[in-house]
Coordinates of C-alpha atoms and ligand atoms in Angstrom, one line a residue:
X1 CA 17.3 -71.6 -204.8
X2 CA 14.4 -73.9 -203.9
X3 CA 15.1 -77.6 -203.3
X4 CA 13.2 -80.6 -202.0
X5 CA 14.5 -82.0 -198.8
X6 CA 14.4 -85.6 -197.7
X7 CA 11.1 -85.0 -196.0
X8 CA 9.5 -84.0 -199.2
X9 CA 9.3 -80.4 -198.2
X10 CA 10.8 -77.5 -200.1
X11 CA 13.5 -75.5 -198.4
X12 CA 15.2 -72.4 -199.5
X13 CA 18.9 -72.5 -199.1
X14 CA 18.8 -68.9 -197.8
X15 CA 16.4 -70.0 -195.1
X16 CA 17.4 -71.9 -192.0
X17 CA 17.2 -75.7 -192.4
X18 CA 14.1 -77.2 -190.9
X19 CA 15.3 -80.7 -190.6
X20 CA 16.2 -81.0 -187.0
X21 CA 17.7 -83.5 -184.7
X22 CA 15.2 -84.0 -182.0
X23 CA 17.5 -85.7 -179.6
X24 CA 20.0 -82.9 -179.0
X25 CA 18.6 -79.5 -179.7
X26 CA 15.4 -77.7 -179.1
X27 CA 13.7 -77.0 -182.4
X28 CA 14.2 -73.3 -183.1
X29 CA 10.9 -73.2 -185.0
X30 CA 9.2 -74.2 -181.8
X31 CA 11.1 -71.6 -179.8
X32 CA 9.9 -69.1 -182.4
X33 CA 6.3 -69.8 -181.6
X34 CA 6.8 -68.4 -178.1
X35 CA 9.1 -65.5 -179.1
X36 CA 7.9 -62.0 -178.9
X37 CA 9.7 -59.7 -181.4
X38 CA 7.7 -56.6 -180.8
X39 CA 10.6 -55.0 -178.8
X40 CA 13.3 -55.9 -181.4
X41 CA 14.4 -58.4 -183.9
X42 CA 16.2 -60.6 -181.4
X43 CA 13.0 -61.2 -179.5
X44 CA 12.5 -62.8 -176.1
X45 CA 10.9 -66.1 -175.2
X46 CA 7.8 -65.6 -173.1
X47 CA 8.4 -68.1 -170.2
X48 CA 5.0 -68.0 -168.8
X49 CA 3.4 -68.8 -172.1
X50 CA 5.8 -71.8 -172.5
X51 CA 4.9 -73.0 -169.0
X52 CA 1.2 -72.6 -169.5
X53 CA 1.5 -74.5 -172.8
X54 CA 3.3 -77.3 -171.0
X55 CA 0.6 -77.4 -168.3
X56 CA -2.1 -77.5 -170.9
X57 CA -0.4 -80.6 -172.3
X58 CA -0.6 -82.2 -168.9
X59 CA 3.1 -81.7 -167.9
X60 CA 4.1 -80.4 -164.5
X61 CA 7.2 -78.4 -165.2
X62 CA 7.5 -77.2 -161.6
X63 CA 7.7 -80.7 -160.1
X64 CA 8.5 -83.1 -162.9
X65 CA 12.1 -84.1 -162.4
X66 CA 12.7 -84.1 -166.2
X67 CA 12.4 -80.3 -166.1
X68 CA 14.6 -79.7 -163.1
X69 CA 17.6 -78.3 -165.1
X70 CA 15.4 -76.4 -167.5
X71 CA 13.4 -74.8 -164.7
X72 CA 16.5 -73.8 -162.9
X73 CA 17.2 -71.5 -165.9
X74 CA 13.6 -70.2 -165.9
X75 CA 13.5 -68.9 -162.4
X76 CA 15.0 -66.1 -160.4
X77 CA 15.8 -66.5 -156.8
X78 CA 15.1 -63.5 -154.6
X79 CA 17.0 -63.4 -151.4
X80 CA 16.1 -61.1 -148.6
X81 CA 12.9 -61.4 -146.5
X82 CA 12.7 -65.2 -146.7
X83 CA 14.1 -66.5 -149.9
X84 CA 11.6 -67.0 -152.6
X85 CA 11.6 -68.2 -156.2
X86 CA 9.9 -66.6 -159.1
X87 CA 9.4 -67.6 -162.7
X88 CA 11.1 -65.2 -165.1
X89 CA 8.8 -63.3 -167.4
X90 CA 11.0 -63.7 -170.4
X91 CA 14.4 -65.0 -171.4
X92 CA 16.5 -64.5 -174.5
X93 CA 16.2 -66.9 -177.4
X94 CA 19.7 -68.1 -176.7
X95 CA 19.1 -68.7 -173.1
X96 CA 16.0 -70.6 -173.9
X97 CA 17.7 -72.8 -176.4
X98 CA 20.5 -73.5 -174.0
X99 CA 18.1 -74.4 -171.2
X100 CA 16.2 -76.6 -173.6
X101 CA 19.3 -78.7 -174.1
X102 CA 18.6 -80.5 -170.8
X103 CA 15.3 -82.0 -172.1
X104 CA 15.1 -81.3 -175.9
X105 CA 13.1 -84.4 -176.9
X106 CA 10.4 -83.8 -174.3
X107 CA 10.2 -80.1 -175.0
X108 CA 10.1 -80.5 -178.7
X109 CA 7.3 -83.0 -178.4
X110 CA 5.4 -80.9 -175.9
X111 CA 5.8 -77.6 -177.7
X112 CA 4.7 -79.2 -181.0
X113 CA 1.7 -80.9 -179.3
X114 CA 2.9 -84.4 -180.2
X115 CA 2.9 -86.1 -176.8
X116 CA 1.2 -89.5 -176.2
X117 CA -2.2 -87.7 -176.0
X118 CA -1.8 -84.8 -178.3
X119 CA -5.1 -83.1 -177.4
X120 CA -4.7 -83.6 -173.7
X121 CA -7.0 -80.8 -172.6
X122 CA -9.9 -82.2 -174.6
X123 CA -9.1 -85.7 -173.3
X124 CA -9.2 -84.4 -169.7
X125 CA -12.5 -82.7 -170.2
X126 CA -14.0 -86.0 -171.2
X127 CA -12.4 -87.8 -168.2
X128 CA -13.8 -85.1 -166.0
X129 CA -17.2 -85.7 -167.4
X130 CA -17.1 -89.4 -166.5
X131 CA -15.8 -88.5 -163.1
X132 CA -18.7 -86.0 -162.6
X133 CA -21.3 -88.4 -163.9
X134 CA -20.3 -90.9 -161.3
X135 CA -19.7 -88.6 -158.4
X136 CA -23.1 -89.1 -156.7
X137 CA -23.6 -92.7 -157.7
X138 CA -24.1 -94.8 -154.6
X139 CA -23.5 -98.6 -154.5
X140 CA -21.3 -101.1 -152.9
X141 CA -19.9 -101.2 -149.4
X142 CA -16.5 -100.7 -147.9
X143 CA -14.5 -103.8 -147.0
X144 CA -15.6 -104.7 -143.5
X145 CA -13.0 -107.3 -142.4
X146 CA -10.7 -104.7 -140.9
X147 CA -11.9 -101.5 -139.1
X148 CA -9.4 -99.3 -140.9
X149 CA -10.9 -100.1 -144.2
X150 CA -14.5 -100.1 -143.0
X151 CA -14.3 -96.6 -141.6
X152 CA -12.8 -94.8 -144.6
X153 CA -15.2 -92.2 -146.0
X154 CA -17.2 -94.0 -148.7
X155 CA -17.6 -90.8 -150.6
X156 CA -13.9 -90.5 -151.4
X157 CA -13.7 -90.5 -155.2
X158 CA -10.5 -89.9 -157.2
X159 CA -9.3 -90.4 -160.7
X160 CA -5.7 -89.9 -161.9
X161 CA -4.1 -90.5 -165.2
X162 CA -0.4 -90.4 -166.3
X163 CA 0.6 -91.0 -169.9
X164 CA 3.8 -92.7 -171.0
X165 CA 5.0 -89.1 -171.7
X166 CA 4.2 -88.1 -168.1
X167 CA 1.2 -86.0 -168.9
X168 CA -0.9 -85.9 -165.8
X169 CA -4.5 -85.2 -164.9
X170 CA -6.0 -85.8 -161.5
X171 CA -9.5 -85.0 -160.2
X172 CA -11.2 -85.5 -156.9
X173 CA -9.7 -87.0 -153.8
X174 CA -6.4 -87.7 -155.4
X175 CA -4.1 -86.8 -152.6
X176 CA -5.8 -88.9 -149.9
X177 CA -3.7 -91.9 -149.0
X178 CA -5.2 -95.4 -149.2
X179 CA -3.7 -98.8 -148.8
X180 CA -2.9 -100.4 -152.1
X181 CA -3.9 -103.8 -150.8
X182 CA -4.1 -106.4 -153.6
X183 CA -2.7 -103.9 -156.2
X184 CA 0.6 -104.8 -154.5
X185 CA 0.2 -108.3 -155.9
X186 CA 0.8 -107.2 -159.5
X187 CA 3.8 -105.1 -158.4
X188 CA 5.4 -107.9 -156.3
X189 CA 5.1 -110.3 -159.2
X190 CA 6.6 -107.8 -161.6
X191 CA 9.5 -107.1 -159.2
X192 CA 10.1 -110.9 -158.7
X193 CA 10.1 -111.6 -162.5
X194 CA 12.5 -108.7 -163.0
X195 CA 14.8 -110.0 -160.3
X196 CA 14.7 -113.8 -161.0
X197 CA 13.2 -114.3 -164.4
X198 CA 9.7 -115.8 -165.1
X199 CA 11.0 -119.4 -165.3
X200 CA 12.2 -119.3 -161.7
X201 CA 9.2 -117.5 -160.3
X202 CA 6.8 -119.9 -161.9
X203 CA 8.3 -122.8 -160.1
X204 CA 6.2 -121.4 -157.2
X205 CA 3.0 -120.3 -158.8
X206 CA 1.0 -120.7 -162.0
X207 CA -0.6 -118.6 -164.7
X208 CA -4.2 -119.8 -164.8
X209 CA -7.3 -118.0 -163.5
X210 CA -8.6 -120.0 -160.6
X211 CA -12.3 -119.6 -161.1
X212 CA -12.5 -119.2 -157.3
X213 CA -12.6 -116.4 -154.8
X214 CA -9.4 -114.6 -154.1
X215 CA -8.8 -116.2 -150.8
X216 CA -9.9 -119.8 -151.5
X217 CA -7.6 -122.6 -150.3
X218 CA -6.9 -124.3 -153.6
X219 CA -4.1 -125.4 -155.9
X220 CA -3.9 -125.9 -159.7
X221 CA -3.4 -129.2 -161.5
X222 CA 0.4 -128.8 -161.0
X223 CA 0.0 -128.5 -157.2
X224 CA 0.8 -124.7 -157.4
X225 CA -1.2 -121.6 -156.5
X226 CA -3.1 -120.6 -159.6
X227 CA -1.7 -117.1 -160.3
X228 CA 0.0 -114.2 -158.5
X229 CA -3.0 -111.9 -158.5
X230 CA -5.0 -113.8 -155.8
X231 CA -3.9 -114.7 -152.3
X232 CA -2.3 -118.1 -152.6
X233 CA -0.1 -117.1 -155.5
X234 CA 0.5 -113.6 -154.0
X235 CA 1.7 -115.2 -150.7
X236 CA 3.9 -117.6 -152.7
X237 CA 5.2 -114.5 -154.6
X238 CA 6.1 -112.9 -151.2
X239 CA 8.0 -116.0 -150.2
X240 CA 10.3 -115.5 -153.2
X241 CA 10.7 -111.7 -152.9
X242 CA 14.3 -111.0 -151.9
X243 CA 14.2 -114.3 -149.9
X244 CA 17.9 -114.2 -149.0
X245 CA 17.5 -111.0 -147.0
X246 CA 16.1 -110.1 -143.6
X247 CA 12.5 -109.2 -143.4
X248 CA 13.3 -105.6 -142.8
X249 CA 15.5 -105.4 -145.9
X250 CA 12.9 -107.2 -147.9
X251 CA 10.2 -104.7 -147.0
X252 CA 12.5 -101.8 -147.4
X253 CA 13.6 -102.9 -150.8
X254 CA 10.1 -103.5 -152.1
X255 CA 8.8 -100.2 -150.8
X256 CA 11.7 -98.5 -152.5
X257 CA 10.7 -100.3 -155.7
X258 CA 7.1 -99.1 -155.4
X259 CA 8.4 -95.5 -154.9
X260 CA 10.7 -95.8 -157.9
X261 CA 7.7 -96.9 -160.0
X262 CA 5.8 -93.9 -158.6
X263 CA 8.5 -91.6 -159.8
X264 CA 9.4 -90.8 -156.2
X265 CA 5.9 -89.5 -155.4
X266 CA 3.8 -90.4 -152.4
X267 CA 4.2 -93.9 -150.9
X268 CA 3.4 -94.4 -147.2
X269 CA 2.6 -97.2 -144.8
X270 CA -0.4 -97.8 -142.6
X271 CA 0.8 -99.5 -139.5
X272 CA -2.7 -99.7 -138.1
X273 CA -3.9 -101.5 -141.2
X274 CA -0.9 -103.9 -141.1
X275 CA -1.6 -104.8 -137.4
X276 CA -5.3 -105.3 -138.2
X277 CA -4.6 -107.4 -141.2
X278 CA -2.3 -109.5 -139.2
X279 CA -4.8 -110.1 -136.4
X280 CA -7.7 -110.8 -138.7
X281 CA -5.7 -113.2 -140.9
X282 CA -6.9 -116.7 -140.1
X283 CA -7.7 -117.4 -143.7
X284 CA -4.3 -116.1 -145.0
X285 CA -2.6 -118.2 -142.3
X286 CA -4.6 -121.2 -143.4
X287 CA -3.6 -120.6 -147.0
X288 CA 0.0 -120.2 -145.9
X289 CA 0.1 -123.5 -144.0
X290 CA -1.6 -125.3 -146.8
X291 CA 1.0 -124.0 -149.3
X292 CA 3.7 -124.9 -146.8
X293 CA 2.4 -128.5 -146.5
X294 CA 2.2 -128.8 -150.3
X295 CA 5.8 -127.8 -150.5
X296 CA 5.1 -124.7 -152.6
X297 CA 7.6 -122.3 -151.0
X298 CA 11.3 -122.0 -151.8
X299 CA 13.6 -124.0 -149.5
X300 CA 14.3 -122.4 -146.2
X301 CA 11.5 -119.8 -146.3
X302 CA 9.9 -118.8 -143.1
X303 CA 6.1 -118.8 -143.2
X304 CA 5.6 -116.2 -140.5
X305 CA 7.9 -113.8 -142.3
X306 CA 6.4 -114.4 -145.6
X307 CA 2.9 -113.6 -144.3
X308 CA 4.2 -110.6 -142.5
X309 CA 5.7 -109.3 -145.7
X310 CA 2.5 -110.0 -147.5
X311 CA 0.4 -108.0 -144.9
X312 CA 2.9 -105.2 -144.9
X313 CA 2.9 -104.8 -148.6
X314 CA -0.9 -104.8 -148.6
X315 CA -0.7 -102.0 -146.1
X316 CA 1.6 -99.8 -148.2
X317 CA -0.2 -96.5 -149.0
X318 CA -0.3 -94.5 -152.2
X319 CA -2.7 -91.9 -153.4
X320 CA -4.4 -91.7 -156.8
X321 CA -1.9 -89.2 -158.2
X322 CA 1.1 -91.3 -157.3
X323 CA -0.5 -94.7 -158.1
X324 CA -1.3 -93.4 -161.6
X325 CA 2.4 -93.0 -162.2
X326 CA 2.9 -96.7 -161.1
X327 CA 0.3 -97.8 -163.7
X328 CA 2.0 -95.6 -166.2
X329 CA 5.4 -97.2 -165.5
X330 CA 3.9 -100.5 -166.3
X331 CA 2.2 -99.0 -169.4
X332 CA 5.6 -97.6 -170.4
X333 CA 7.4 -101.0 -170.5
X334 CA 8.7 -100.7 -166.9
X335 CA 10.4 -97.3 -167.3
X336 CA 9.0 -94.6 -165.1
X337 CA 7.7 -91.8 -167.4
X338 CA 8.6 -88.9 -165.1
X339 CA 12.0 -90.0 -164.1
X340 CA 13.1 -92.2 -166.9
X341 CA 14.3 -94.8 -164.4
X342 CA 14.1 -98.5 -165.4
X343 CA 12.0 -100.2 -162.7
X344 CA 10.7 -103.4 -164.3
X345 CA 12.2 -105.5 -167.1
X346 CA 10.2 -105.7 -170.3
X347 CA 9.7 -109.4 -169.9
X348 CA 8.3 -108.9 -166.4
X349 CA 6.0 -106.1 -167.8
X350 CA 4.7 -108.4 -170.5
X351 CA 4.0 -111.2 -168.0
X352 CA 2.4 -108.9 -165.5
X353 CA 0.1 -107.3 -168.1
X354 CA -0.9 -110.7 -169.3
X355 CA -1.8 -111.9 -165.8
X356 CA -3.5 -108.6 -164.9
X357 CA -5.6 -109.1 -168.0
X358 CA -6.7 -112.6 -167.2
X359 CA -6.7 -112.6 -163.4
X360 CA -6.5 -109.0 -162.1
X361 CA -10.1 -108.4 -161.2
X362 CA -10.9 -111.4 -159.0
X363 CA -13.9 -113.4 -160.2
X364 CA -14.9 -110.6 -162.5
X365 CA -11.7 -111.0 -164.6
X366 CA -13.3 -112.7 -167.6
X367 CA -16.2 -110.2 -167.7
X368 CA -13.7 -107.4 -167.3
X369 CA -11.5 -108.7 -170.2
X370 CA -14.6 -108.6 -172.4
X371 CA -16.3 -105.5 -171.3
X372 CA -13.2 -103.3 -170.5
X373 CA -10.4 -105.2 -172.2
X374 CA -7.6 -103.5 -170.2
X375 CA -5.0 -105.1 -167.9
X376 CA -5.9 -104.0 -164.4
X377 CA -5.6 -104.9 -160.8
X378 CA -8.0 -104.0 -158.0
X379 CA -7.5 -103.9 -154.2
X380 CA -9.9 -104.2 -151.4
X381 CA -9.4 -100.6 -150.3
X382 CA -11.2 -99.6 -153.5
X383 CA -8.4 -98.8 -155.9
X384 CA -8.0 -100.1 -159.4
X385 CA -4.8 -99.7 -161.3
X386 CA -5.7 -99.7 -165.0
X387 CA -3.0 -99.9 -167.7
X388 CA -3.4 -99.0 -171.4
X389 CA -0.1 -100.5 -172.6
X390 CA 2.1 -98.0 -174.5
X391 CA -0.3 -95.2 -173.7
X392 CA -1.1 -94.4 -170.1
X393 CA -1.9 -95.7 -166.6
X394 CA -4.9 -94.9 -164.4
X395 CA -5.6 -95.2 -160.8
X396 CA -9.2 -94.8 -159.8
X397 CA -10.2 -95.0 -156.1
X398 CA -13.6 -95.2 -154.4
X399 CA -13.8 -97.4 -151.3
X400 CA -17.2 -99.1 -151.6
X401 CA -16.8 -102.5 -153.3
X402 CA -19.2 -104.6 -155.3
X403 CA -20.0 -108.2 -154.3
X404 CA -16.9 -109.5 -156.1
X405 CA -14.6 -107.2 -154.2
X406 CA -13.9 -104.6 -156.9
X407 CA -14.5 -100.9 -156.5
X408 CA -18.1 -100.3 -157.5
X409 CA -17.5 -96.9 -159.0
X410 CA -14.1 -97.9 -160.4
X411 CA -15.7 -100.6 -162.5
X412 CA -18.4 -98.2 -163.8
X413 CA -15.6 -95.7 -164.6
X414 CA -13.6 -98.2 -166.6
X415 CA -16.7 -99.2 -168.6
X416 CA -17.5 -95.7 -169.4
X417 CA -13.9 -95.0 -170.4
X418 CA -14.0 -97.7 -173.0
X419 CA -17.4 -96.7 -174.2
X420 CA -16.0 -93.3 -175.0
X421 CA -12.5 -94.1 -176.2
X422 CA -11.1 -96.9 -178.4
X423 CA -9.0 -98.2 -175.5
X424 CA -10.2 -101.8 -175.2
X425 CA -7.3 -104.0 -176.3
X426 CA -9.3 -105.3 -179.2
X427 CA -11.2 -102.2 -180.3
X428 CA -8.8 -102.1 -183.3
X429 CA -10.9 -104.8 -185.0
X430 CA -14.1 -102.8 -184.9
X431 CA -15.2 -101.9 -188.4
X432 CA -17.6 -99.2 -187.6
X433 CA -15.3 -97.2 -185.4
X434 CA -17.5 -94.7 -183.6
X435 CA -15.3 -94.3 -180.5
X436 CA -12.6 -91.6 -180.5
X437 CA -9.0 -92.5 -180.1
X438 CA -7.2 -89.7 -178.3
X439 CA -3.8 -91.2 -179.3
X440 CA -4.4 -90.6 -183.0
X441 CA -5.8 -87.1 -183.4
X442 CA -2.5 -85.4 -183.9
X443 CA -0.9 -88.3 -185.8
X444 CA -3.9 -88.3 -188.1
X445 CA -3.7 -84.5 -188.6
X446 CA 0.0 -84.6 -189.4
X447 CA -0.4 -87.6 -191.6
X448 CA -3.2 -85.9 -193.6
X449 CA -1.2 -82.7 -194.0
X450 CA 1.8 -84.7 -195.1
X451 CA -0.3 -86.7 -197.6
X452 CA -1.7 -83.6 -199.2
X453 CA 1.6 -81.8 -199.3
X454 CA 3.4 -84.6 -200.9
X455 CA 0.6 -85.1 -203.4
X456 CA 0.7 -81.4 -204.2
X457 CA 4.5 -81.5 -204.6
X458 CA 4.5 -84.6 -206.8
X459 CA 1.5 -83.3 -208.8
X460 CA -0.4 -86.4 -207.9
X461 CA -3.9 -85.3 -208.9
X462 CA -5.4 -88.7 -208.1
X463 CA -4.2 -88.6 -204.5
X464 CA -5.3 -85.0 -204.2
X465 CA -8.7 -86.0 -205.4
X466 CA -8.8 -88.8 -202.9
X467 CA -8.0 -86.4 -200.1
X468 CA -10.8 -84.1 -201.3
X469 CA -13.3 -87.0 -201.3
X470 CA -12.2 -87.8 -197.8
X471 CA -13.2 -84.2 -196.8
X472 CA -9.6 -83.1 -195.9
X473 CA -8.9 -79.5 -195.3
X474 CA -6.5 -78.2 -198.0
X475 CA -5.8 -75.0 -196.1
X476 CA -4.0 -76.9 -193.4
X477 CA -0.4 -75.8 -193.1
X478 CA 2.6 -78.0 -192.2
X479 CA 5.0 -77.1 -189.4
X480 CA 6.5 -74.3 -191.6
X481 CA 3.0 -73.0 -192.2
X482 CA 3.3 -74.1 -195.8
X483 CA 0.1 -75.3 -197.5
X484 CA -0.4 -77.6 -200.5
X485 CA -0.8 -74.5 -202.6
X486 CA 2.7 -73.3 -201.8
X487 CA 4.1 -76.7 -202.7
X488 CA 2.1 -77.0 -205.9
X489 CA 3.4 -73.6 -207.0
X490 CA 7.0 -74.6 -206.2
X491 CA 6.5 -77.8 -208.3
X492 CA 5.4 -75.4 -211.1
X493 CA 2.4 -77.5 -211.9
X494 CA -0.4 -75.3 -213.2
X495 CA -3.1 -78.0 -213.4
X496 CA -2.6 -78.8 -209.7
X497 CA -2.6 -75.2 -208.7
X498 CA -5.8 -74.6 -210.7
X499 CA -7.3 -77.8 -209.1
X500 CA -6.5 -76.6 -205.6
X501 CA -8.0 -73.1 -206.2
X502 CA -10.9 -74.0 -208.4
X503 CA -12.0 -77.4 -207.2
X504 CA -10.8 -77.4 -203.6
X505 CA -11.5 -73.8 -203.1
X506 CA -8.2 -73.1 -201.1
X507 CA -7.3 -69.8 -199.8
X508 CA -5.1 -68.0 -202.4
X509 CA -2.9 -66.1 -200.0
X510 CA -1.8 -68.3 -197.2
X511 CA 1.3 -67.0 -195.5
X512 CA 4.2 -69.4 -194.5
X513 CA 6.5 -68.9 -191.6
X514 CA 8.8 -66.7 -193.8
X515 CA 5.8 -64.5 -194.7
X516 CA 5.7 -65.8 -198.2
X517 CA 2.5 -66.4 -200.1
X518 CA 2.3 -68.8 -203.1
X519 CA 2.7 -65.8 -205.3
X520 CA 6.0 -64.9 -203.7
X521 CA 7.2 -68.4 -204.5
X522 CA 6.0 -68.2 -208.1
X523 CA 7.8 -64.8 -208.5
X524 CA 11.0 -66.1 -206.9
X525 CA 11.0 -69.2 -209.2
X526 CA 10.2 -67.0 -212.2
X527 CA 7.1 -69.0 -213.1
X528 CA 5.5 -66.3 -215.2
X529 CA 2.4 -68.2 -216.3
X530 CA 1.7 -69.1 -212.7
X531 CA 2.3 -65.6 -211.5
X532 CA -0.2 -64.3 -214.0
X533 CA -2.8 -67.0 -213.1
X534 CA -2.4 -66.4 -209.4
X535 CA -2.8 -62.7 -209.8
X536 CA -6.0 -63.2 -211.7
X537 CA -7.2 -65.2 -208.7
X538 CA -6.5 -62.3 -206.3
X539 CA -3.1 -63.4 -205.2
X540 CA -0.9 -60.9 -203.4
X541 CA 2.6 -60.9 -201.9
X542 CA 3.3 -61.8 -198.3
X543 CA 4.4 -58.3 -197.5
X544 CA 1.0 -57.0 -198.7
X545 CA -0.8 -59.5 -196.6
X546 CA 1.1 -58.4 -193.6
X547 CA 0.2 -54.8 -194.3
X548 CA -3.4 -55.9 -194.5
X549 CA -3.9 -55.1 -198.2
X550 CA -6.2 -58.0 -198.8
X551 CA -8.3 -58.3 -195.8
X552 CA -7.2 -61.9 -195.6
X553 CA -6.7 -62.8 -192.0
X554 CA -4.5 -65.8 -192.1
X555 CA -3.9 -67.1 -188.6
X556 CA -0.6 -69.1 -188.4
X557 CA 0.0 -72.2 -186.3
X558 CA 2.1 -70.3 -183.8
X559 CA -0.6 -67.7 -183.3
X560 CA -3.1 -70.4 -182.6
X561 CA -0.9 -72.0 -180.0
X562 CA -0.3 -68.6 -178.4
X563 CA -4.0 -68.0 -178.1
X564 CA -4.8 -71.2 -176.3
X565 CA -5.9 -70.5 -172.8
X566 CA -4.5 -72.4 -169.9
X567 CA -7.1 -74.9 -168.7
X568 CA -5.6 -75.9 -165.4
Ligands
LIG601 N1 -5.0 -107.8 -147.4 C1 -6.0 -108.4 -148.1 C2 -6.1 -109.9 -147.8 O1 -5.3 -110.7 -148.1 C3 -5.8 -108.2 -149.6 C4 -7.1 -108.5 -150.2 C5 -7.5 -107.7 -151.4 O2 -7.1 -106.6 -151.6 N2 -8.3 -108.4 -152.1 O3 -7.1 -110.3 -147.3

């Protein structure tokens, strides 16, 4: 007996239910896509195919902590000559479903290609092309004020991205450590607001762009440093950071917070840079004394310790790969995408993003807000943390700086990024939308299919015609490989069936995931007129399609997935 479920699809009570609770169980339909039944009806899930599919979607199942438990079930440990671990070739469907219970939501979204960036492979290809285009570009100069920064290889060039779903892509010198320098300013502010609330923190610093160089000695109209993204405000921020504790504990705590935001990935410390910073720090000492005289710091704070903490936090190291996770944590509302740990409060994220947007790129911040339109923070070692709220975080790193102190190549990268993709915060208002939006591809596809299917089911010829005018593909199947024609037949609406075949030119024998063609549905529902009509149009039954009687080669969604090659 056919019935319409609450999603508007038709289910057959003899078939398994397709409505599925994403939060607890792995969708059996998705497991099915990776199940080989050639050796018997129970079938076995091809583990390597699953892993390569996850990797193609930017996930790192072998190191991503969200997959820890799942992966434990997917490997065999060999003991003997030096223990080693190997990925199983296949597991039973039951084993796979059981393992999937440790991360069902993530696996469901990954296996159905519905992560933050659904077509991640294509997206990475485009990021790589920007990276390659800039690889040999020369321009700018390393920061000279301390030897450790001046002597870094100026040809280092790395780009890393991490989406809010933890999809990763890194290219170039992405594992080379660099000091995060002023990028620490955004993090320190975020940590402070998380700890104390914005109202308290802003007793010691403002929110306005200064219109002056990052290390100018200057206060705003309220007698406070302008904002936390440049030195006076950043030093003030350090005076607040865990101020009750010893310097050692304050540093330790903050470094741990950075590491937490980086999902436990690489965070180091360059003592040489710290010592140089400190010995070359006349200007920062001058700023510090000026702030102290103006009564900016919280009561009882020790200037020397505050500055030490400031220099130390500038000397913390990350690499592009780990720093992209930090940016992604900010993009993800303060929750680390790869560990799920809450690092920064939503309020603090909102404030941090606002100030990164208006003040994060030194005296280029206004220009950046217009040209790039993404909250970002740059550091004098050549890194830029770029955040696309709700979508992803980038870290780009190239040591030579332009005259305003931002990474020369990093700025070019960001400009090209928003030329290509609709990522600028205000791109949504563009009428003539020529840029692509990698967030939407999948959504749009799913939406289109759902529209067509519900129009077919409800016999809405007007809507179907609109879809046709928009150039939609009426052969596209839904998650059960059912097409508008299947649904129109189930609705028993001959005019719509005729419209789909004659006007839209749809394939007459699409096969759904139960191997049924529209003719099978018509026969099952005893719709004799439709059976006759379909047969006249060359319709055959699913079993015949399977035996190759028609020469129709209908590739199903699962087969397409299986054929995809592993890019990385
Ligand atoms: N350590 C640097 C300073 O205060 C940080 C500067 C920067 O990255 N712009 O001079």
